[in-house]
């Protein structure tokens, strides 16, 4: 039997034909009829059958019988597991207040909003996701502050972009957030000017005509100089600026000091290349400015993202065919029960006082500050957080400072991990619950994420032992805790979300997708002034700079020259590869064989200076610790920059034994190197995963 579905092995979106035999997925193929992926699937998606049927998948609920981390479990029924977990939550909540229960969830999963709903219903302000301040929330929030809505590149329309500026982004590998690689590839096949701003010449960058290999963490300087150059050369869109923006005069004044010569000194990009990039992007239209994660994993994330966002507005590339477009937001918003979270609870959210755009009431989707939360678990400051429920999150690998994370996880009174596989984080849990994989779930989603220009529904096609979809688990807990979230089941919510299109879940699942023609030129900018805010009145009121500035990374050749002797290179972490999604898939043979070892990229000049050859085992160190990886020497990286992969652990070293080798959680874990300490971005609390100092030596 061949059934239509949609792959969610990353943030998702590729149409999939699932071959089912005897209730099992035996093969997955790209669906030619998908309007967005048109038959494409990446290597992870194509291995979905191997993931689904992997013998190491969690099959039944487990309860710990040994010490934390010892890997000794007893099987337990769903009824008993859920009753016991609900009982403990209830006990802790009444003794210590709901804020003592934290919830961690993973990135962009199907159950994302259901977790937020559960947290609100439970009355806890302390949920997190390891991206957010480090990923996507600065882009989403800044878009809302600046344009009054989120924008994405118009890759799916009939007008092709004539220019694409990829900024800290590698969508041909990452298909991030529903901007799928095949759509980007189609745009690149046209007559298109292309620019990549990235310290690495990525798979996407290799297809670009101009590469600006900037020093990591200096993007705001580059963007400010580009704005200034565009204004000075009169290349801005004066019509758009006059009718649809506020604050141009203030902006013009503000950036006049940021020359391309100034930016060259900071970014290490030649002034003539900065000027060329600015001229091309401002004059070849329509243009997409496709931005990525590299802008956010630093302690100046708000103003870096703001500076880049302003480029779209002064060139009038907004809301036009082939440019960057606002969302159709077809789905009704998810009923997250915001009103059920008492004000006194939200005031107790960790980070609420300090990081107003991550954790305060004005935040787009208020969540807890991660370094603060793990400190609260570990040290009881400002109060002790005693329980953590993980839904598809592996914080030992994906959050900075894994030693602190391990110590915190072991201090908890209750740790529950819901996952597809046993992970280093799940190993520390009291209960481990088996989650359903994408062919096993019912779901409704909109793509690209946040803008929802295209929606689909997918049905559960197969099942695996007693694995259940996360939403079901949450609903069962809600019932046992008598929470207001039990009023609607997740299936009720899917039908509610589809209310705007007059189709129910079953009908849409039958059809597969709803994709109305896009409306352009709406120019409905939902900001206080109803215009694009080059000068942000909201930021000003909140006490943040209304116009963006550059701030030198706090650990850098300029800020901490005293470290250069021991740590002469600039470190970036987490550039994605096709085979793995974060900490996942290291046990999937068909993927691991293609990428057996953790890799660190370095330039031949650096390799020579450090005495390292391609393929060598090497040690990479920062003031915070040391890890080991295999060297990949390549000219496709700026000299002096070192790029390490993230998410690496070694399932093969952990699970054959009953005494898991803890060294393997840390041995190649990029987050041993990163910094969870202040300074943080003042608005988002972003911590530093990219743009730090490091050294590299042969192991
Ligand atoms: N150093 C460094 N660290 C980083 C980054 C970086 O660039 N550098 N990137 C950061 C970013 S942007 C992000 S978003 C985070 C991601 O961080 P996480 O979301 O924690 O990462 P994953 O490893 O993708 O997912 C965690 C777990 O979810 C499980 N899982 C998969 N599908 C499901 C499901 O449907 N249900 C359940 N219950 N579990 C499921 C997987 O098996 C896996 O063990 O990492 C961050 N960490
Ligand atoms: N295969 C696969 N796909 C994924 C993921 C995965 O783990 N695997 N993760 C998903 C998630 S959660 C996310 S957030 C997205 C991320 O998707 P993208 O935004 O495309 O992100 P990355 O590849 O992490 O980083 C993009 C680029 O940033 C560059 N970079 C690093 N520091 C800087 C800097 O200071 N300035 C500039 N200009 N560039 C810098 C890196 O060299 C890298 O090439 O991918 C998603 N898709
Ligand atoms: S890009 Fe993402 S959605 Fe598409 S096949 Fe790969 S993992 Fe699946
Ligand atoms: Mo992310």
Tab-separated table of C-alpha atoms and ligand atoms in Angstrom, residues 9-12 42-44 106-108 129 131 134-136 139 166-177 196-204 212-219 222 290-298 304 553 570-586 601 636-637 641 643 646 689-691, ligand 2:
chain	number	residue	atom	x	y	z
A	9	UNK	CA	12.609	14.212	10.011
A	10	UNK	CA	13.611	17.876	10.116
A	11	UNK	CA	11.274	20.859	10.513
A	12	UNK	CA	9.596	19.178	7.661
A	42	UNK	CA	16.932	14.479	1.369
A	43	UNK	CA	18.956	11.509	2.571
A	44	UNK	CA	17.467	11.637	6.093
A	106	UNK	CA	12.966	20.178	20.984
A	107	UNK	CA	13.071	22.321	17.905
A	108	UNK	CA	10.140	22.733	15.518
A	129	UNK	CA	13.417	24.990	23.643
A	131	UNK	CA	16.761	27.073	19.813
A	134	UNK	CA	19.782	31.031	19.974
A	135	UNK	CA	17.586	30.276	16.986
A	136	UNK	CA	14.648	31.850	15.213
A	139	UNK	CA	14.358	36.682	13.532
A	166	UNK	CA	22.050	34.334	1.702
A	167	UNK	CA	23.091	35.637	5.084
A	168	UNK	CA	24.422	33.148	7.642
A	169	UNK	CA	22.292	30.496	6.022
A	170	UNK	CA	22.747	27.253	4.111
A	171	UNK	CA	19.269	26.210	2.980
A	172	UNK	CA	20.484	23.719	0.358
A	173	UNK	CA	21.535	21.576	3.313
A	174	UNK	CA	19.157	22.686	6.042
A	175	UNK	CA	15.794	23.180	4.299
A	176	UNK	CA	15.211	25.256	7.381
A	177	UNK	CA	11.689	25.975	8.552
A	196	UNK	CA	26.621	34.471	0.464
A	197	UNK	CA	27.676	36.097	3.740
A	198	UNK	CA	29.249	33.272	5.711
A	199	UNK	CA	32.699	32.434	7.099
A	200	UNK	CA	32.320	29.100	5.271
A	201	UNK	CA	31.771	28.602	1.552
A	202	UNK	CA	28.812	26.305	2.115
A	203	UNK	CA	26.977	24.067	-0.347
A	204	UNK	CA	24.726	27.090	-0.934
A	212	UNK	CA	31.797	37.477	1.749
A	213	UNK	CA	33.770	35.381	4.279
A	214	UNK	CA	33.347	37.640	7.272
A	215	UNK	CA	34.803	37.214	10.748
A	216	UNK	CA	32.129	35.425	12.810
A	217	UNK	CA	29.993	37.650	15.015
A	218	UNK	CA	30.594	40.842	13.016
A	219	UNK	CA	27.469	40.756	10.820
A	222	UNK	CA	28.662	44.540	7.652
A	290	UNK	CA	17.432	34.706	3.080
A	291	UNK	CA	18.782	34.853	6.616
A	292	UNK	CA	19.804	32.076	8.961
A	293	UNK	CA	20.951	30.994	12.283
A	294	UNK	CA	24.457	32.423	12.199
A	295	UNK	CA	22.969	35.831	13.071
A	296	UNK	CA	21.550	34.716	16.392
A	297	UNK	CA	24.026	32.629	18.331
A	298	UNK	CA	25.887	35.610	19.737
A	304	UNK	CA	22.465	42.113	14.432
A	553	UNK	CA	31.957	39.834	20.490
A	570	UNK	CA	37.765	32.030	15.953
A	571	UNK	CA	35.378	29.163	16.667
A	572	UNK	CA	31.961	28.527	15.161
A	573	UNK	CA	29.855	25.477	15.984
A	574	UNK	CA	26.873	23.669	14.556
A	575	UNK	CA	27.054	24.255	10.780
A	576	UNK	CA	24.590	21.596	9.597
A	577	UNK	CA	25.300	18.516	7.514
A	578	UNK	CA	22.751	16.606	5.458
A	579	UNK	CA	22.986	13.293	7.330
A	580	UNK	CA	22.025	14.324	10.844
A	581	UNK	CA	19.444	16.443	12.586
A	582	UNK	CA	21.183	17.918	15.648
A	583	UNK	CA	21.935	15.043	18.071
A	584	UNK	CA	19.870	12.518	16.136
A	585	UNK	CA	20.605	9.701	13.716
A	586	UNK	CA	24.063	8.637	14.920
A	601	UNK	CA	36.822	22.287	9.324
A	636	UNK	CA	36.084	26.749	1.774
A	637	UNK	CA	36.491	28.467	5.122
A	641	UNK	CA	38.121	30.303	11.523
A	643	UNK	CA	34.115	25.202	12.463
A	646	UNK	CA	27.460	19.861	17.021
A	689	UNK	CA	27.551	29.229	20.304
A	690	UNK	CA	29.434	30.980	17.483
A	691	UNK	CA	32.218	33.594	17.474
B	2	LIG	N1	20.354	18.445	8.016
B	2	LIG	C1	19.972	19.281	8.990
B	2	LIG	N2	19.074	20.258	8.703
B	2	LIG	C2	18.695	21.111	9.681
B	2	LIG	C3	19.174	20.991	11.011
B	2	LIG	C4	20.108	19.934	11.280
B	2	LIG	O1	20.579	19.757	12.418
B	2	LIG	N3	20.480	19.117	10.240
B	2	LIG	N4	18.766	21.871	11.984
B	2	LIG	C5	17.584	22.689	11.741
B	2	LIG	C6	17.585	23.872	12.623
B	2	LIG	S1	16.903	23.743	14.175
B	2	LIG	C7	18.017	25.071	12.213
B	2	LIG	S2	18.016	26.369	13.296
B	2	LIG	C8	18.393	25.298	10.834
B	2	LIG	C9	19.618	26.161	10.663
B	2	LIG	O2	19.817	26.359	9.307
B	2	LIG	P1	20.801	27.469	8.735
B	2	LIG	O3	20.334	28.802	9.144
B	2	LIG	O4	20.953	27.228	7.285
B	2	LIG	O5	22.047	27.155	9.599
B	2	LIG	P2	23.446	26.538	9.858
B	2	LIG	O6	23.924	25.562	8.877
B	2	LIG	O7	23.425	26.124	11.294
B	2	LIG	O8	24.326	27.829	9.836
B	2	LIG	C10	24.338	28.647	8.697
B	2	LIG	C11	25.685	29.190	8.478
B	2	LIG	O9	26.045	30.135	9.467
B	2	LIG	C12	27.428	30.273	9.340
B	2	LIG	N5	27.911	31.102	10.445
B	2	LIG	C13	28.402	30.767	11.651
B	2	LIG	N6	28.692	31.860	12.367
B	2	LIG	C14	28.388	32.926	11.591
B	2	LIG	C15	28.464	34.341	11.771
B	2	LIG	O10	28.875	34.860	12.804
B	2	LIG	N7	28.048	35.121	10.719
B	2	LIG	C16	27.601	34.588	9.550
B	2	LIG	N8	27.231	35.421	8.578
B	2	LIG	N9	27.533	33.267	9.353
B	2	LIG	C17	27.898	32.453	10.369
B	2	LIG	C18	27.913	28.842	9.306
B	2	LIG	O11	29.174	28.766	8.671
B	2	LIG	C19	26.805	28.158	8.520
B	2	LIG	O12	27.181	27.870	7.209
B	2	LIG	O13	18.623	24.067	10.175
B	2	LIG	C20	17.551	23.162	10.304
B	2	LIG	N10	17.793	22.083	9.372
